[in-house]
CSV table of C-alpha atoms in Angstrom, one decimal:
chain,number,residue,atom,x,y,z
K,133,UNK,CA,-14.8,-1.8,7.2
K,134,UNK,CA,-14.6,1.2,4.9
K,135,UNK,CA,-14.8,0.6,1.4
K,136,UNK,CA,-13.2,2.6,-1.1
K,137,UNK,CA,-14.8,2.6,-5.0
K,138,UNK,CA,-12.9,4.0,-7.4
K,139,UNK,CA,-14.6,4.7,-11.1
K,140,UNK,CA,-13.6,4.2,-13.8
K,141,UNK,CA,-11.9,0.9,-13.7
K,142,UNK,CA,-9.8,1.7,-16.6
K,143,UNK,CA,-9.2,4.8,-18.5
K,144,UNK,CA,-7.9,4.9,-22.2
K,145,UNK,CA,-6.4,8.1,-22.5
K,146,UNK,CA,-4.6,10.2,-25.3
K,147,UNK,CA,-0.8,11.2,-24.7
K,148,UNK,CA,-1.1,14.6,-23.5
K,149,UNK,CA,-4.8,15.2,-22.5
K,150,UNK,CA,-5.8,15.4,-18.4
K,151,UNK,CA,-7.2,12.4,-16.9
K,152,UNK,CA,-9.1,12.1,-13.6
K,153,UNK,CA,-9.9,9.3,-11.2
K,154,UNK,CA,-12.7,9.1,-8.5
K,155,UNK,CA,-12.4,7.4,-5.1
K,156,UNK,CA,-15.6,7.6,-3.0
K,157,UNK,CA,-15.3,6.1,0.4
K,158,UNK,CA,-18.3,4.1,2.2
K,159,UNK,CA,-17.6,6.2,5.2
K,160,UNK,CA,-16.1,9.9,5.8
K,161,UNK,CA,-11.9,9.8,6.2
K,162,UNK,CA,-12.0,12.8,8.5
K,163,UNK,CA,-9.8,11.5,11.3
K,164,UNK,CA,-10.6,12.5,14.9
K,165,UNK,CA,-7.3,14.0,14.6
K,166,UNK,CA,-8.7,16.6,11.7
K,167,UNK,CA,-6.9,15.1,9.1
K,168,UNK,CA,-8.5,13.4,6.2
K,169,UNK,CA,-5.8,10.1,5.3
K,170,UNK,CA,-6.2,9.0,1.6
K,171,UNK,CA,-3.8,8.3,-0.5
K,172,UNK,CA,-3.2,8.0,-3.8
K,173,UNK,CA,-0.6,5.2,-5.1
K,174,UNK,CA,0.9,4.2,-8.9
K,175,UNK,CA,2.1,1.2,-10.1
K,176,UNK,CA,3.2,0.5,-13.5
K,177,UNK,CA,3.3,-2.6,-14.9
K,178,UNK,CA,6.1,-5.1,-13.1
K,179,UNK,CA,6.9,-2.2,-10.3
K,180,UNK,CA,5.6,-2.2,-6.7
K,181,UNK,CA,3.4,0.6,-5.9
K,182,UNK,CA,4.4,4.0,-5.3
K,183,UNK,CA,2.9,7.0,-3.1
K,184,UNK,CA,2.1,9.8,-5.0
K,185,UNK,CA,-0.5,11.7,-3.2
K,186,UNK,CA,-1.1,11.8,0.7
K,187,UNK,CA,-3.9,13.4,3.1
K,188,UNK,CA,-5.6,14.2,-0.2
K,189,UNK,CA,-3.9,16.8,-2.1
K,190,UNK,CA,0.0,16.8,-0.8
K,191,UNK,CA,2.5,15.2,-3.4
K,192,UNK,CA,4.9,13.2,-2.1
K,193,UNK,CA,8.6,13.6,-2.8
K,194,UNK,CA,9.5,13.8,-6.5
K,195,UNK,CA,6.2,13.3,-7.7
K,196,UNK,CA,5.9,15.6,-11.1
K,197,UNK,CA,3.3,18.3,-10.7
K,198,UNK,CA,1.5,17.1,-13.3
K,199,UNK,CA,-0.2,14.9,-10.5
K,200,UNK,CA,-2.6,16.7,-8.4
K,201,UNK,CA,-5.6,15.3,-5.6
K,202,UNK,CA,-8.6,17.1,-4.3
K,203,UNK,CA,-12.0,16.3,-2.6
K,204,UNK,CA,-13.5,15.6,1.0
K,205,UNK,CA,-15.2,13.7,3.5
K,206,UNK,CA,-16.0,10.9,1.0
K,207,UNK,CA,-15.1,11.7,-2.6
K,208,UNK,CA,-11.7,12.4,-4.6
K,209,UNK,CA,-10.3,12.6,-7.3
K,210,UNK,CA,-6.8,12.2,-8.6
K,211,UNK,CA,-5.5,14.4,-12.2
K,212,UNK,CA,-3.3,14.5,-14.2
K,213,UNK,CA,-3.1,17.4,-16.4
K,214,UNK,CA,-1.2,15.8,-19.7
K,215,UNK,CA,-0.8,12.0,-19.8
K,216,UNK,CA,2.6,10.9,-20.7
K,217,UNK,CA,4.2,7.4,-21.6
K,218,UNK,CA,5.5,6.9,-17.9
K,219,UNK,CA,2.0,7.0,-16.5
K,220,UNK,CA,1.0,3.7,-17.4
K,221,UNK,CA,0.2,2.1,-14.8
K,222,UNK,CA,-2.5,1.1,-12.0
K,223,UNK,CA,-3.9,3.5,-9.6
K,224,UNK,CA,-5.2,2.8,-6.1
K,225,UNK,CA,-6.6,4.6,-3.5
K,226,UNK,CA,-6.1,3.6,-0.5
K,227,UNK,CA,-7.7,5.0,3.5
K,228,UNK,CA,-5.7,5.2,6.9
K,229,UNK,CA,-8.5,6.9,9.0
K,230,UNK,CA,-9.8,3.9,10.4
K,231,UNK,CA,-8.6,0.3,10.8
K,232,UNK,CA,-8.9,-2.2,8.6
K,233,UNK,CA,-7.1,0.6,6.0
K,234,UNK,CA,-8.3,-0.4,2.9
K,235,UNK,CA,-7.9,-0.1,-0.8
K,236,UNK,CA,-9.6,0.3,-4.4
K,237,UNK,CA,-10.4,-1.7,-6.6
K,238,UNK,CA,-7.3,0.1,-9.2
K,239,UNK,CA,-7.6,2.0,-12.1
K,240,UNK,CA,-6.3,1.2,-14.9
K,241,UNK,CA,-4.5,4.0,-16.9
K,242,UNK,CA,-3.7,3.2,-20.5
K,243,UNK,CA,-2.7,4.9,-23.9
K,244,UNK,CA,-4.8,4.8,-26.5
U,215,UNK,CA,18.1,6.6,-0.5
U,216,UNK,CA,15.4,5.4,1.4
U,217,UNK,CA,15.9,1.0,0.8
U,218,UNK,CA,13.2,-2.0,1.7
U,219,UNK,CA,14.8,-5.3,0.6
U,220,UNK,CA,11.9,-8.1,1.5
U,221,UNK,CA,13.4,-12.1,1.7
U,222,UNK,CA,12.1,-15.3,2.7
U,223,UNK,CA,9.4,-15.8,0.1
U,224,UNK,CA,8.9,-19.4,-1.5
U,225,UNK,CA,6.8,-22.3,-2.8
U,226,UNK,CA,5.2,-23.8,0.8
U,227,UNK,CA,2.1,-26.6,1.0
U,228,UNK,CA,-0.6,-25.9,2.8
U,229,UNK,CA,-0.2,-25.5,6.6
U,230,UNK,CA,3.0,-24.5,6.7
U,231,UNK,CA,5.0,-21.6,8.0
U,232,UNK,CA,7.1,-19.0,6.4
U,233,UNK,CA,9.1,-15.9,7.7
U,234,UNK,CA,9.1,-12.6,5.6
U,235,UNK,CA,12.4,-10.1,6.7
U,236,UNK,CA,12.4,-6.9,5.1
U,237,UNK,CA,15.6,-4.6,5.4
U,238,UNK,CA,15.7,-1.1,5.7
U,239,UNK,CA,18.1,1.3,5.5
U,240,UNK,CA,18.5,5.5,4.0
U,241,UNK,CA,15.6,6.2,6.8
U,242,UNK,CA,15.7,6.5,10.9
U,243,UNK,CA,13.4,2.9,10.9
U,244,UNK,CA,13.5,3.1,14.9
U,245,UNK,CA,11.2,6.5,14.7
U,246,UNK,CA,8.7,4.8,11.7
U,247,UNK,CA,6.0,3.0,11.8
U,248,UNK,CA,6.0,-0.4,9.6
U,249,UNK,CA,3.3,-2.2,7.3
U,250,UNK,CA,2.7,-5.7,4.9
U,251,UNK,CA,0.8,-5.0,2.2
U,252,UNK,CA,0.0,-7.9,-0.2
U,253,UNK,CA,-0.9,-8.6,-3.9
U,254,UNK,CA,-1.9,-11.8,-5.0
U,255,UNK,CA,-1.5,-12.5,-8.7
U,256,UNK,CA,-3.3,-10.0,-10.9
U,257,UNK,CA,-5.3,-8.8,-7.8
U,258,UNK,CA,-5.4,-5.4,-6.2
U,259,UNK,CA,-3.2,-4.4,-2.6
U,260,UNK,CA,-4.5,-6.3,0.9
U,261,UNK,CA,-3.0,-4.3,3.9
U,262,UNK,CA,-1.7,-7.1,6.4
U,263,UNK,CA,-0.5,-6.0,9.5
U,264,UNK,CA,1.2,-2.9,10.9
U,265,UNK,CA,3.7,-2.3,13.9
U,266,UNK,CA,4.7,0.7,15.7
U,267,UNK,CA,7.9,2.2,16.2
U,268,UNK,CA,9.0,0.5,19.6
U,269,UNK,CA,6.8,-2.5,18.4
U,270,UNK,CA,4.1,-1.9,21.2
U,271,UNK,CA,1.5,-2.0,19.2
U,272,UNK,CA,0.4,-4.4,16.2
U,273,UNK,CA,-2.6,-4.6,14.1
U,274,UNK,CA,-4.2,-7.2,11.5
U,275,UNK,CA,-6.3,-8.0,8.9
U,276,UNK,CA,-9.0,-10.4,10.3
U,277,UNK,CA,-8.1,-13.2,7.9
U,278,UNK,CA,-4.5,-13.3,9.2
U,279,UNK,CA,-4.8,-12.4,12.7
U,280,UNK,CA,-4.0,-15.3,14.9
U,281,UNK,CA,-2.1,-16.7,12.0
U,282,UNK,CA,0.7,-14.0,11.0
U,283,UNK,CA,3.0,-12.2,13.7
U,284,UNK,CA,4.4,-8.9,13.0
U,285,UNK,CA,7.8,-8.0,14.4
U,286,UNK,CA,11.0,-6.1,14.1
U,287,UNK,CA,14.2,-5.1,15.5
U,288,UNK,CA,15.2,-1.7,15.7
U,289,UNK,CA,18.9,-2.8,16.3
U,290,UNK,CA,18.9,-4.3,12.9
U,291,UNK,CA,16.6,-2.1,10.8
U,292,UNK,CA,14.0,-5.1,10.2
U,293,UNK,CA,11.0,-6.0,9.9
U,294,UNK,CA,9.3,-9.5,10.0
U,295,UNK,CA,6.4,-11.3,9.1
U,296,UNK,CA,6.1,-15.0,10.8
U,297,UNK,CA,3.2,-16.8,9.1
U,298,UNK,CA,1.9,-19.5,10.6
U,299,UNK,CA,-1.2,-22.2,8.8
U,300,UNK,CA,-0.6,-20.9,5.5
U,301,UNK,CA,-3.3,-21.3,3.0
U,302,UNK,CA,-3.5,-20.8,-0.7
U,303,UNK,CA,-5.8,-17.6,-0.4
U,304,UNK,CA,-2.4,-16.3,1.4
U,305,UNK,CA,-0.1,-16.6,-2.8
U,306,UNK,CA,0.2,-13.6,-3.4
U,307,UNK,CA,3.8,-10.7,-3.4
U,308,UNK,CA,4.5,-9.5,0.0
U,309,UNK,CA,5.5,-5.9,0.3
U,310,UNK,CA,6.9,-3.9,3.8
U,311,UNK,CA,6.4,-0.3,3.3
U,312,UNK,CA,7.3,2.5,5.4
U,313,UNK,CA,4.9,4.1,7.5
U,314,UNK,CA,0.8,4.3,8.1
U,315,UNK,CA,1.1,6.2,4.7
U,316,UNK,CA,3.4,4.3,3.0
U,317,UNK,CA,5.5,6.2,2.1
U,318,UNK,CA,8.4,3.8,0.2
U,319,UNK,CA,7.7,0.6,-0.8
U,320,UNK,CA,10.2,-2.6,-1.2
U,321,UNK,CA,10.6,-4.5,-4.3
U,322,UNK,CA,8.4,-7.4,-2.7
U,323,UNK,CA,9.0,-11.0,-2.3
U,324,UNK,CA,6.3,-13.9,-4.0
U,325,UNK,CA,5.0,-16.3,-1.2
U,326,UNK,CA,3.0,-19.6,-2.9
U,327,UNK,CA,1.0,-21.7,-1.3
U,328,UNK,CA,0.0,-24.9,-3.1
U,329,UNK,CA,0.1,-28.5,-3.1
């Protein structure tokens, strides 16, 4: 199975500044296809999970674009440029190259 | 609007069997592929099973398979999840979610397991 590690395992931020989130996977995500599948999800406190980022760097619908992804093969990273109130929340990354698709440990994004 | 309303969560003892529906609508579900992810309590997301569009193919987690069944009806925009020998590693919030990427994501419904 793939496993996915993402650091840090919480993140105090201040309202405003960028934050950034790394995901390295155990193996590379490059699909035979050519396509790299990972996934970046949010979910605040109470909420289910929501897709925010897919095949690395391609917001999803409605997704501010504050919220950006990057990296390759085996490490990314997701940023946000200026932390607001609404971002509170858990993040996960999550791989659908190869089956068992598995997920991160979460992140946990708070204000400090 | 794209919808995923999950029922048929509960309180079940050990051994028993359950059946998760989740209904979709605002999306063409006949031309999607389908997924259960779970959460238990305070714990991180556990993909569960997958089904493709004409329900030909179905995949599992190894500590579900030959326990859960994955399923749906295109005529009725569902989805199900039939667990069978339910144990209390298997507590946790059910969610369907649309598509290998996951695209939306249903509200969830809690399944207990416990004596």
């Amino acid at each position: 199975d793939i496993v996915m590690t993402q650091t840090p395992l919480s993140s105090p931020v201040t309202l405003g500044q960028p934050a950034s989130i790394s995901c390295r996977s155990s193996q590379s995500l490059v699909h035979s296809d050519g396509n790299t599948y990972l996934s970046w999800l949010q979910q605040r406190p109470g909420q289910p999970p929501r897709l925010l980022i897919y095949k690395i760097s391609n917001r999803f619908s409605g997704v501010p674009d504050r919220f950006s992804g990057s990296g390759a093969g085996t490490d990314f990273t997701l940023k946000i440029s200026r932390v607001e109130t609404e971002d509170v929340g858990v993040y996960y990354c999550t791989q659908v190259t190869q089956f068992p698709y598995t997920f991160g440990q979460g992140t946990k994004l708070e204000i400090k | 609007e794209v919808q995923l309303v999950e029922s048929g969560g509960g309180l079940v003892q050990p051994g028993e069997s359950l059946r998760l529906s989740c209904a979709a609508s605002g999306f063409t579900f006949s031309t999607s592929w389908m997924t259960w992810v779970r959460q238990a309590p305070g714990k991180g997301l556990e993909w569960v099973a997958h089904i493709k569009q004409d329900g030909s193919e179905k995949y599992y987690v190894d500590s579900v398979k030959g326990r859960f069944t994955i399923s749906r009806d295109n005529a009725k925009n569902s989805l199900y999840l039939q667990m069978n020998s339910l144990r209390a590693e298997d507590t946790a919030v059910y969610y369907c979610a649309r598509g290998l990427q996951l695209l939306h994501w249903g509200q969830g419904t809690l399944v207990t397991v416990s004596s």
